[in-house]
Amino acid sequence: MKKLFLVLGILAGITSSMTAFGACEYTCVEPYDTNSKFMSFLSTITGANFISEKVAQNILKKEIEKNVTGKDLKVKVESYSAKDLKNGIFKSIEVNGNNVVANGIYLSTVDVKTLCDFNYIQQKGGNVVFKQDFPMSVKLTISADDINNTMNTDKYKKIINDVNRLGFGGVKVSSTKAVITSNKFSYVIGISIPFIKAEKYLYINADLNVKDGKIDFENTRLSSKSFNLDLKKVDFIINYLNPLDFSMNILDNKSAKVSVSNIYIENNIINVSGIVVIPKD
């Protein structure tokens, strides 16, 4: 069963590290290397499979909680047999929770579920080997408070510092804030300008969309009247600082790919869904 638990480094890795975005193509295969049908049947009727699943779920939950905090964090494992589960072969894993915080990323809800009915993970030395593609569906909900808490972390502040090093005639980003009202997303960027003591603010309204598997701000509108800034620079800054893509940077392990498929705002909460694929080795 140890082989299965090593996947926790991936399921628990809802991290803020950069992840490759792109087309998430994957292949599901028919089960192989599994226990005999008779032994699987015997494992089921004797309750060994049920017990193994419950043990796995409890251990998975404890391992995930080493890196992730959340309310009502639940883990569900479905296996073929107790022996298969020990060998790293299983039908599905699902992880969900509320008010999740993972390595500085704040999310209202998280739901991660494997997409193939056959999953095969092995351990070779200290490495985890994926015998087949490991695709997962990901559903997140994100509030304005979640985004603001995430933007207050050191990792996000580093992105701001990277933007400021690019230089815009001395103009620097000094603060950021997300606002969602009437199901509309607004991004407030505090700007410091040379020789001006008071912080100026860019009030930016943008439509949320998906472009090439990434969350994209479209139809960016600048509503600030306190000063003018080239809209091309505004577009660059807001997409570079995009806190929503930052929150979707999931699973920086094994060259995982993340592709966002849908995003919308309902009841002033952002709903995001997509696919994460860890390719087979």
PDB file of C-alpha atoms in Angstrom:
ATOM      1  CA  MET A   1       0.000   0.000   0.000  1.00  0.00           C
ATOM      2  CA  LYS A   2       3.036   2.236   0.425  1.00  0.00           C
ATOM      3  CA  LYS A   3       3.212   2.590  -3.350  1.00  0.00           C
ATOM      4  CA  LEU A   4      -0.223   4.154  -3.414  1.00  0.00           C
ATOM      5  CA  PHE A   5       0.562   6.570  -0.614  1.00  0.00           C
ATOM      6  CA  LEU A   6       3.455   8.057  -2.563  1.00  0.00           C
ATOM      7  CA  VAL A   7       0.892   9.657  -4.850  1.00  0.00           C
ATOM      8  CA  LEU A   8       0.122  11.926  -1.910  1.00  0.00           C
ATOM      9  CA  GLY A   9       3.064  14.036  -2.883  1.00  0.00           C
ATOM     10  CA  ILE A  10       0.976  14.867  -5.917  1.00  0.00           C
ATOM     11  CA  LEU A  11      -2.539  15.045  -4.542  1.00  0.00           C
ATOM     12  CA  ALA A  12      -1.255  17.096  -1.621  1.00  0.00           C
ATOM     13  CA  GLY A  13       0.781  19.262  -3.973  1.00  0.00           C
ATOM     14  CA  ILE A  14      -1.783  21.953  -4.621  1.00  0.00           C
ATOM     15  CA  THR A  15       1.100  24.386  -4.722  1.00  0.00           C
ATOM     16  CA  SER A  16       1.872  27.863  -5.900  1.00  0.00           C
ATOM     17  CA  SER A  17       4.746  26.733  -8.104  1.00  0.00           C
ATOM     18  CA  MET A  18       4.472  27.387 -11.813  1.00  0.00           C
ATOM     19  CA  THR A  19       2.844  24.612 -13.803  1.00  0.00           C
ATOM     20  CA  ALA A  20       2.776  23.864 -17.507  1.00  0.00           C
ATOM     21  CA  PHE A  21      -0.495  24.890 -19.129  1.00  0.00           C
ATOM     22  CA  GLY A  22      -1.672  23.401 -22.366  1.00  0.00           C
ATOM     23  CA  ALA A  23      -3.774  20.736 -23.998  1.00  0.00           C
ATOM     24  CA  CYS A  24      -4.442  17.975 -21.477  1.00  0.00           C
ATOM     25  CA  GLU A  25      -4.561  14.891 -23.647  1.00  0.00           C
ATOM     26  CA  TYR A  26      -4.563  11.537 -21.905  1.00  0.00           C
ATOM     27  CA  THR A  27      -5.286   7.881 -22.507  1.00  0.00           C
ATOM     28  CA  CYS A  28      -7.226   5.487 -20.282  1.00  0.00           C
ATOM     29  CA  VAL A  29      -6.344   1.805 -20.644  1.00  0.00           C
ATOM     30  CA  GLU A  30      -7.946  -1.502 -19.742  1.00  0.00           C
ATOM     31  CA  PRO A  31      -6.806  -2.939 -16.387  1.00  0.00           C
ATOM     32  CA  TYR A  32      -3.737  -5.184 -16.355  1.00  0.00           C
ATOM     33  CA  ASP A  33      -1.400  -6.703 -13.725  1.00  0.00           C
ATOM     34  CA  THR A  34      -4.435  -6.933 -11.485  1.00  0.00           C
ATOM     35  CA  ASN A  35      -5.364  -9.665  -9.042  1.00  0.00           C
ATOM     36  CA  SER A  36      -7.463 -12.540 -10.415  1.00  0.00           C
ATOM     37  CA  LYS A  37     -11.198 -11.995 -10.615  1.00  0.00           C
ATOM     38  CA  PHE A  38     -11.775 -14.807  -8.123  1.00  0.00           C
ATOM     39  CA  MET A  39      -9.345 -13.311  -5.586  1.00  0.00           C
ATOM     40  CA  SER A  40     -10.857  -9.864  -6.104  1.00  0.00           C
ATOM     41  CA  PHE A  41     -14.307 -11.350  -5.530  1.00  0.00           C
ATOM     42  CA  LEU A  42     -13.031 -13.123  -2.425  1.00  0.00           C
ATOM     43  CA  SER A  43     -11.474  -9.894  -1.173  1.00  0.00           C
ATOM     44  CA  THR A  44     -14.806  -8.128  -1.625  1.00  0.00           C
ATOM     45  CA  ILE A  45     -17.026 -10.673   0.086  1.00  0.00           C
ATOM     46  CA  THR A  46     -14.631 -11.130   3.017  1.00  0.00           C
ATOM     47  CA  GLY A  47     -14.515  -7.395   3.586  1.00  0.00           C
ATOM     48  CA  ALA A  48     -10.727  -7.185   3.083  1.00  0.00           C
ATOM     49  CA  ASN A  49     -11.147  -4.758   0.206  1.00  0.00           C
ATOM     50  CA  PHE A  50     -13.488  -2.521   2.213  1.00  0.00           C
ATOM     51  CA  ILE A  51     -11.093  -2.468   5.155  1.00  0.00           C
ATOM     52  CA  SER A  52      -8.122  -1.686   2.903  1.00  0.00           C
ATOM     53  CA  GLU A  53     -10.007   1.205   1.302  1.00  0.00           C
ATOM     54  CA  LYS A  54     -10.887   2.668   4.701  1.00  0.00           C
ATOM     55  CA  VAL A  55      -7.299   2.327   5.931  1.00  0.00           C
ATOM     56  CA  ALA A  56      -6.021   3.944   2.720  1.00  0.00           C
ATOM     57  CA  GLN A  57      -8.504   6.806   3.022  1.00  0.00           C
ATOM     58  CA  ASN A  58      -7.457   7.554   6.595  1.00  0.00           C
ATOM     59  CA  ILE A  59      -3.738   7.469   5.775  1.00  0.00           C
ATOM     60  CA  LEU A  60      -4.252   9.556   2.624  1.00  0.00           C
ATOM     61  CA  LYS A  61      -6.155  12.138   4.643  1.00  0.00           C
ATOM     62  CA  LYS A  62      -3.409  12.360   7.264  1.00  0.00           C
ATOM     63  CA  GLU A  63      -0.711  12.700   4.599  1.00  0.00           C
ATOM     64  CA  ILE A  64      -2.607  15.377   2.705  1.00  0.00           C
ATOM     65  CA  GLU A  65      -3.182  17.314   5.923  1.00  0.00           C
ATOM     66  CA  LYS A  66       0.596  17.624   6.309  1.00  0.00           C
ATOM     67  CA  ASN A  67       0.556  20.109   3.435  1.00  0.00           C
ATOM     68  CA  VAL A  68      -3.070  21.159   3.218  1.00  0.00           C
ATOM     69  CA  THR A  69      -5.472  22.561   5.794  1.00  0.00           C
ATOM     70  CA  GLY A  70      -9.187  22.597   5.256  1.00  0.00           C
ATOM     71  CA  LYS A  71     -12.611  22.108   6.723  1.00  0.00           C
ATOM     72  CA  ASP A  72     -14.410  18.800   6.110  1.00  0.00           C
ATOM     73  CA  LEU A  73     -11.457  17.425   4.147  1.00  0.00           C
ATOM     74  CA  LYS A  74     -12.554  14.083   2.719  1.00  0.00           C
ATOM     75  CA  VAL A  75     -10.732  11.365   0.814  1.00  0.00           C
ATOM     76  CA  LYS A  76     -12.431   8.496  -1.000  1.00  0.00           C
ATOM     77  CA  VAL A  77     -10.566   5.519  -2.460  1.00  0.00           C
ATOM     78  CA  GLU A  78     -12.090   2.799  -4.627  1.00  0.00           C
ATOM     79  CA  SER A  79      -9.978  -0.273  -5.375  1.00  0.00           C
ATOM     80  CA  TYR A  80     -10.160  -3.561  -7.240  1.00  0.00           C
ATOM     81  CA  SER A  81      -8.864  -5.660  -4.358  1.00  0.00           C
ATOM     82  CA  ALA A  82      -6.749  -5.343  -1.229  1.00  0.00           C
ATOM     83  CA  LYS A  83      -3.754  -6.854  -3.042  1.00  0.00           C
ATOM     84  CA  ASP A  84      -4.089  -4.495  -6.009  1.00  0.00           C
ATOM     85  CA  LEU A  85      -4.284  -1.532  -3.668  1.00  0.00           C
ATOM     86  CA  LYS A  86      -1.048  -2.615  -1.986  1.00  0.00           C
ATOM     87  CA  ASN A  87       0.561  -2.808  -5.434  1.00  0.00           C
ATOM     88  CA  GLY A  88      -0.495   0.728  -6.335  1.00  0.00           C
ATOM     89  CA  ILE A  89      -3.415  -0.258  -8.565  1.00  0.00           C
ATOM     90  CA  PHE A  90      -6.792   1.314  -7.854  1.00  0.00           C
ATOM     91  CA  LYS A  91     -10.011   2.451  -9.513  1.00  0.00           C
ATOM     92  CA  SER A  92     -10.259   6.006  -8.256  1.00  0.00           C
ATOM     93  CA  ILE A  93      -9.290   8.618  -5.685  1.00  0.00           C
ATOM     94  CA  GLU A  94     -11.359  11.681  -4.851  1.00  0.00           C
ATOM     95  CA  VAL A  95     -10.296  14.503  -2.532  1.00  0.00           C
ATOM     96  CA  ASN A  96     -12.546  17.407  -1.567  1.00  0.00           C
ATOM     97  CA  GLY A  97     -12.749  19.997   1.160  1.00  0.00           C
ATOM     98  CA  ASN A  98     -13.879  23.474   2.161  1.00  0.00           C
ATOM     99  CA  ASN A  99     -11.850  26.546   3.131  1.00  0.00           C
ATOM    100  CA  VAL A 100      -8.691  24.920   1.859  1.00  0.00           C
ATOM    101  CA  VAL A 101      -5.245  26.470   2.245  1.00  0.00           C
ATOM    102  CA  ALA A 102      -2.395  24.768   0.401  1.00  0.00           C
ATOM    103  CA  ASN A 103       1.059  26.319   0.409  1.00  0.00           C
ATOM    104  CA  GLY A 104      -0.294  29.830   0.463  1.00  0.00           C
ATOM    105  CA  ILE A 105      -3.192  29.358  -1.952  1.00  0.00           C
ATOM    106  CA  TYR A 106      -6.638  29.960  -0.458  1.00  0.00           C
ATOM    107  CA  LEU A 107      -9.689  28.249  -1.953  1.00  0.00           C
ATOM    108  CA  SER A 108     -13.299  28.107  -0.783  1.00  0.00           C
ATOM    109  CA  THR A 109     -13.824  24.571  -2.066  1.00  0.00           C
ATOM    110  CA  VAL A 110     -11.709  21.956  -3.820  1.00  0.00           C
ATOM    111  CA  ASP A 111     -12.775  18.775  -5.588  1.00  0.00           C
ATOM    112  CA  VAL A 112     -10.125  16.612  -7.266  1.00  0.00           C
ATOM    113  CA  LYS A 113     -11.105  13.287  -8.836  1.00  0.00           C
ATOM    114  CA  THR A 114      -9.301  10.762 -11.033  1.00  0.00           C
ATOM    115  CA  LEU A 115     -10.784  10.374 -14.508  1.00  0.00           C
ATOM    116  CA  CYS A 116      -9.730   6.845 -15.465  1.00  0.00           C
ATOM    117  CA  ASP A 117     -11.183   3.658 -13.953  1.00  0.00           C
ATOM    118  CA  PHE A 118      -7.711   2.108 -13.870  1.00  0.00           C
ATOM    119  CA  ASN A 119      -4.783   3.853 -12.169  1.00  0.00           C
ATOM    120  CA  TYR A 120      -1.348   2.326 -11.695  1.00  0.00           C
ATOM    121  CA  ILE A 121       1.417   3.925  -9.642  1.00  0.00           C
ATOM    122  CA  GLN A 122       4.646   2.250  -8.556  1.00  0.00           C
ATOM    123  CA  GLN A 123       7.636   3.108  -6.445  1.00  0.00           C
ATOM    124  CA  LYS A 124      11.126   2.650  -7.847  1.00  0.00           C
ATOM    125  CA  GLY A 125      13.722   3.645  -5.329  1.00  0.00           C
ATOM    126  CA  GLY A 126      12.733   7.059  -4.042  1.00  0.00           C
ATOM    127  CA  ASN A 127      10.731   7.921  -7.144  1.00  0.00           C
ATOM    128  CA  VAL A 128       7.071   7.575  -8.004  1.00  0.00           C
ATOM    129  CA  VAL A 129       6.509   6.009 -11.412  1.00  0.00           C
ATOM    130  CA  PHE A 130       3.231   6.484 -13.264  1.00  0.00           C
ATOM    131  CA  LYS A 131       2.636   3.400 -15.358  1.00  0.00           C
ATOM    132  CA  GLN A 132      -0.211   5.138 -17.194  1.00  0.00           C
ATOM    133  CA  ASP A 133      -1.437   8.691 -17.674  1.00  0.00           C
ATOM    134  CA  PHE A 134      -2.908  10.004 -14.424  1.00  0.00           C
ATOM    135  CA  PRO A 135      -5.689  12.475 -15.318  1.00  0.00           C
ATOM    136  CA  MET A 136      -7.800  14.252 -12.726  1.00  0.00           C
ATOM    137  CA  SER A 137     -10.727  16.620 -12.919  1.00  0.00           C
ATOM    138  CA  VAL A 138     -10.368  19.712 -10.745  1.00  0.00           C
ATOM    139  CA  LYS A 139     -13.160  21.962  -9.540  1.00  0.00           C
ATOM    140  CA  LEU A 140     -12.474  25.027  -7.410  1.00  0.00           C
ATOM    141  CA  THR A 141     -14.494  27.890  -6.005  1.00  0.00           C
ATOM    142  CA  ILE A 142     -12.686  31.083  -5.091  1.00  0.00           C
ATOM    143  CA  SER A 143     -13.973  34.146  -3.233  1.00  0.00           C
ATOM    144  CA  ALA A 144     -12.553  37.664  -3.246  1.00  0.00           C
ATOM    145  CA  ASP A 145     -11.281  37.027   0.299  1.00  0.00           C
ATOM    146  CA  ASP A 146      -9.504  33.898  -0.948  1.00  0.00           C
ATOM    147  CA  ILE A 147      -7.768  35.875  -3.689  1.00  0.00           C
ATOM    148  CA  ASN A 148      -6.763  38.673  -1.320  1.00  0.00           C
ATOM    149  CA  ASN A 149      -5.365  36.214   1.210  1.00  0.00           C
ATOM    150  CA  THR A 150      -3.394  34.495  -1.550  1.00  0.00           C
ATOM    151  CA  MET A 151      -2.056  37.811  -2.823  1.00  0.00           C
ATOM    152  CA  ASN A 152      -0.810  38.593   0.677  1.00  0.00           C
ATOM    153  CA  THR A 153       1.619  35.661   0.627  1.00  0.00           C
ATOM    154  CA  ASP A 154       5.349  36.012   0.003  1.00  0.00           C
ATOM    155  CA  LYS A 155       5.140  33.921  -3.173  1.00  0.00           C
ATOM    156  CA  TYR A 156       2.651  36.272  -4.791  1.00  0.00           C
ATOM    157  CA  LYS A 157       4.571  39.333  -3.577  1.00  0.00           C
ATOM    158  CA  LYS A 158       7.580  37.947  -5.423  1.00  0.00           C
ATOM    159  CA  ILE A 159       5.576  38.148  -8.660  1.00  0.00           C
ATOM    160  CA  ILE A 160       4.825  41.799  -7.914  1.00  0.00           C
ATOM    161  CA  ASN A 161       8.530  42.417  -7.349  1.00  0.00           C
ATOM    162  CA  ASP A 162       9.280  40.765 -10.707  1.00  0.00           C
ATOM    163  CA  VAL A 163       6.868  43.173 -12.416  1.00  0.00           C
ATOM    164  CA  ASN A 164       8.409  46.151 -10.653  1.00  0.00           C
ATOM    165  CA  ARG A 165      11.882  45.146 -11.806  1.00  0.00           C
ATOM    166  CA  LEU A 166      10.709  45.409 -15.414  1.00  0.00           C
ATOM    167  CA  GLY A 167      10.292  49.120 -14.942  1.00  0.00           C
ATOM    168  CA  PHE A 168       7.547  51.375 -16.225  1.00  0.00           C
ATOM    169  CA  GLY A 169       9.197  54.751 -16.067  1.00  0.00           C
ATOM    170  CA  GLY A 170       9.551  54.495 -12.290  1.00  0.00           C
ATOM    171  CA  VAL A 171       5.913  53.506 -11.786  1.00  0.00           C
ATOM    172  CA  LYS A 172       5.641  50.502  -9.440  1.00  0.00           C
ATOM    173  CA  VAL A 173       2.878  48.253  -8.178  1.00  0.00           C
ATOM    174  CA  SER A 174       2.566  48.890  -4.436  1.00  0.00           C
ATOM    175  CA  SER A 175      -0.577  46.924  -3.567  1.00  0.00           C
ATOM    176  CA  THR A 176      -3.260  44.697  -5.066  1.00  0.00           C
ATOM    177  CA  LYS A 177      -6.858  43.907  -4.139  1.00  0.00           C
ATOM    178  CA  ALA A 178      -9.636  41.847  -5.693  1.00  0.00           C
ATOM    179  CA  VAL A 179     -13.293  42.852  -5.485  1.00  0.00           C
ATOM    180  CA  ILE A 180     -16.325  40.871  -6.675  1.00  0.00           C
ATOM    181  CA  THR A 181     -19.685  42.628  -6.642  1.00  0.00           C
ATOM    182  CA  SER A 182     -22.829  41.866  -8.631  1.00  0.00           C
ATOM    183  CA  ASN A 183     -20.940  38.914 -10.159  1.00  0.00           C
ATOM    184  CA  LYS A 184     -18.386  41.279 -11.673  1.00  0.00           C
ATOM    185  CA  PHE A 185     -14.658  40.999 -11.084  1.00  0.00           C
ATOM    186  CA  SER A 186     -12.597  44.096 -10.312  1.00  0.00           C
ATOM    187  CA  TYR A 187      -8.912  44.370  -9.619  1.00  0.00           C
ATOM    188  CA  VAL A 188      -7.549  47.353  -7.717  1.00  0.00           C
ATOM    189  CA  ILE A 189      -3.841  48.002  -8.175  1.00  0.00           C
ATOM    190  CA  GLY A 190      -2.078  50.513  -5.983  1.00  0.00           C
ATOM    191  CA  ILE A 191       0.596  52.447  -7.882  1.00  0.00           C
ATOM    192  CA  SER A 192       3.530  54.410  -6.523  1.00  0.00           C
ATOM    193  CA  ILE A 193       4.804  57.196  -8.764  1.00  0.00           C
ATOM    194  CA  PRO A 194       8.149  58.952  -8.385  1.00  0.00           C
ATOM    195  CA  PHE A 195       7.952  62.302  -6.545  1.00  0.00           C
ATOM    196  CA  ILE A 196       4.304  61.702  -5.568  1.00  0.00           C
ATOM    197  CA  LYS A 197       3.774  60.644  -1.951  1.00  0.00           C
ATOM    198  CA  ALA A 198       0.149  59.517  -2.129  1.00  0.00           C
ATOM    199  CA  GLU A 199      -0.539  56.069  -3.556  1.00  0.00           C
ATOM    200  CA  LYS A 200      -2.633  56.155  -6.719  1.00  0.00           C
ATOM    201  CA  TYR A 201      -5.086  53.443  -7.674  1.00  0.00           C
ATOM    202  CA  LEU A 202      -5.960  51.702 -10.906  1.00  0.00           C
ATOM    203  CA  TYR A 203      -9.544  50.444 -10.789  1.00  0.00           C
ATOM    204  CA  ILE A 204      -9.710  47.727 -13.391  1.00  0.00           C
ATOM    205  CA  ASN A 205     -12.801  45.823 -14.478  1.00  0.00           C
ATOM    206  CA  ALA A 206     -12.345  42.708 -16.585  1.00  0.00           C
ATOM    207  CA  ASP A 207     -14.322  39.802 -17.960  1.00  0.00           C
ATOM    208  CA  LEU A 208     -13.111  36.350 -16.994  1.00  0.00           C
ATOM    209  CA  ASN A 209     -12.546  33.902 -19.804  1.00  0.00           C
ATOM    210  CA  VAL A 210     -10.466  30.882 -20.766  1.00  0.00           C
ATOM    211  CA  LYS A 211      -7.778  31.163 -23.426  1.00  0.00           C
ATOM    212  CA  ASP A 212      -5.450  28.301 -24.353  1.00  0.00           C
ATOM    213  CA  GLY A 213      -6.265  26.511 -21.120  1.00  0.00           C
ATOM    214  CA  LYS A 214      -5.471  29.508 -18.927  1.00  0.00           C
ATOM    215  CA  ILE A 215      -7.647  32.015 -17.105  1.00  0.00           C
ATOM    216  CA  ASP A 216      -7.554  35.229 -19.070  1.00  0.00           C
ATOM    217  CA  PHE A 217      -8.754  38.758 -18.347  1.00  0.00           C
ATOM    218  CA  GLU A 218     -10.642  40.087 -21.362  1.00  0.00           C
ATOM    219  CA  ASN A 219     -12.121  43.474 -22.226  1.00  0.00           C
ATOM    220  CA  THR A 220      -9.984  45.141 -19.586  1.00  0.00           C
ATOM    221  CA  ARG A 221     -11.518  48.470 -18.649  1.00  0.00           C
ATOM    222  CA  LEU A 222      -9.729  51.156 -16.684  1.00  0.00           C
ATOM    223  CA  SER A 223     -12.151  53.150 -14.535  1.00  0.00           C
ATOM    224  CA  SER A 224      -9.563  55.242 -12.674  1.00  0.00           C
ATOM    225  CA  LYS A 225      -9.678  58.932 -13.450  1.00  0.00           C
ATOM    226  CA  SER A 226      -6.859  60.007 -11.161  1.00  0.00           C
ATOM    227  CA  PHE A 227      -4.205  59.459 -13.802  1.00  0.00           C
ATOM    228  CA  ASN A 228      -3.702  57.868 -17.205  1.00  0.00           C
ATOM    229  CA  LEU A 229      -1.672  54.780 -18.019  1.00  0.00           C
ATOM    230  CA  ASP A 230      -1.286  53.083 -21.380  1.00  0.00           C
ATOM    231  CA  LEU A 231      -3.937  50.332 -21.569  1.00  0.00           C
ATOM    232  CA  LYS A 232      -1.379  48.004 -23.153  1.00  0.00           C
ATOM    233  CA  LYS A 233       0.689  48.351 -19.991  1.00  0.00           C
ATOM    234  CA  VAL A 234      -2.417  47.746 -17.889  1.00  0.00           C
ATOM    235  CA  ASP A 235      -3.197  44.567 -19.854  1.00  0.00           C
ATOM    236  CA  PHE A 236       0.369  43.375 -19.396  1.00  0.00           C
ATOM    237  CA  ILE A 237       0.406  44.077 -15.662  1.00  0.00           C
ATOM    238  CA  ILE A 238      -2.970  42.497 -14.896  1.00  0.00           C
ATOM    239  CA  ASN A 239      -2.230  39.341 -16.887  1.00  0.00           C
ATOM    240  CA  TYR A 240       1.249  39.036 -15.385  1.00  0.00           C
ATOM    241  CA  LEU A 241      -0.165  39.435 -11.890  1.00  0.00           C
ATOM    242  CA  ASN A 242      -3.243  37.327 -12.679  1.00  0.00           C
ATOM    243  CA  PRO A 243      -4.159  35.987  -9.208  1.00  0.00           C
ATOM    244  CA  LEU A 244      -6.604  33.464 -10.632  1.00  0.00           C
ATOM    245  CA  ASP A 245      -3.996  31.681 -12.721  1.00  0.00           C
ATOM    246  CA  PHE A 246      -1.781  31.835  -9.641  1.00  0.00           C
ATOM    247  CA  SER A 247      -4.493  29.968  -7.713  1.00  0.00           C
ATOM    248  CA  MET A 248      -4.831  27.367 -10.487  1.00  0.00           C
ATOM    249  CA  ASN A 249      -1.117  26.558 -10.537  1.00  0.00           C
ATOM    250  CA  ILE A 250      -1.680  23.018  -9.386  1.00  0.00           C
ATOM    251  CA  LEU A 251       0.498  19.970  -9.131  1.00  0.00           C
ATOM    252  CA  ASP A 252       3.978  21.034 -10.093  1.00  0.00           C
ATOM    253  CA  ASN A 253       5.072  17.410 -10.077  1.00  0.00           C
ATOM    254  CA  LYS A 254       6.083  14.991 -12.807  1.00  0.00           C
ATOM    255  CA  SER A 255       5.609  17.657 -15.538  1.00  0.00           C
ATOM    256  CA  ALA A 256       1.900  17.845 -14.778  1.00  0.00           C
ATOM    257  CA  LYS A 257      -0.212  19.863 -17.174  1.00  0.00           C
ATOM    258  CA  VAL A 258      -3.195  22.000 -16.150  1.00  0.00           C
ATOM    259  CA  SER A 259      -5.883  23.028 -18.596  1.00  0.00           C
ATOM    260  CA  VAL A 260      -8.745  25.261 -17.461  1.00  0.00           C
ATOM    261  CA  SER A 261     -11.961  24.471 -19.317  1.00  0.00           C
ATOM    262  CA  ASN A 262     -14.539  26.775 -17.729  1.00  0.00           C
ATOM    263  CA  ILE A 263     -14.833  29.786 -15.445  1.00  0.00           C
ATOM    264  CA  TYR A 264     -17.837  31.800 -14.308  1.00  0.00           C
ATOM    265  CA  ILE A 265     -19.002  33.901 -11.371  1.00  0.00           C
ATOM    266  CA  GLU A 266     -22.138  32.996  -9.425  1.00  0.00           C
ATOM    267  CA  ASN A 267     -23.258  34.521  -6.122  1.00  0.00           C
ATOM    268  CA  ASN A 268     -20.024  36.545  -6.197  1.00  0.00           C
ATOM    269  CA  ILE A 269     -17.965  33.343  -6.115  1.00  0.00           C
ATOM    270  CA  ILE A 270     -15.634  32.343  -8.941  1.00  0.00           C
ATOM    271  CA  ASN A 271     -16.148  28.790 -10.183  1.00  0.00           C
ATOM    272  CA  VAL A 272     -13.274  27.154 -12.072  1.00  0.00           C
ATOM    273  CA  SER A 273     -13.040  23.708 -13.586  1.00  0.00           C
ATOM    274  CA  GLY A 274     -10.357  21.970 -15.560  1.00  0.00           C
ATOM    275  CA  ILE A 275      -8.175  18.934 -15.993  1.00  0.00           C
ATOM    276  CA  VAL A 276      -4.776  18.034 -14.579  1.00  0.00           C
ATOM    277  CA  VAL A 277      -2.783  15.306 -16.319  1.00  0.00           C
ATOM    278  CA  ILE A 278       0.375  13.683 -15.034  1.00  0.00           C
ATOM    279  CA  PRO A 279       1.761  11.840 -18.078  1.00  0.00           C
ATOM    280  CA  LYS A 280       2.933   8.264 -17.790  1.00  0.00           C
ATOM    281  CA  ASP A 281       6.661   7.694 -17.388  1.00  0.00           C
TER     282      ASP A 281
END
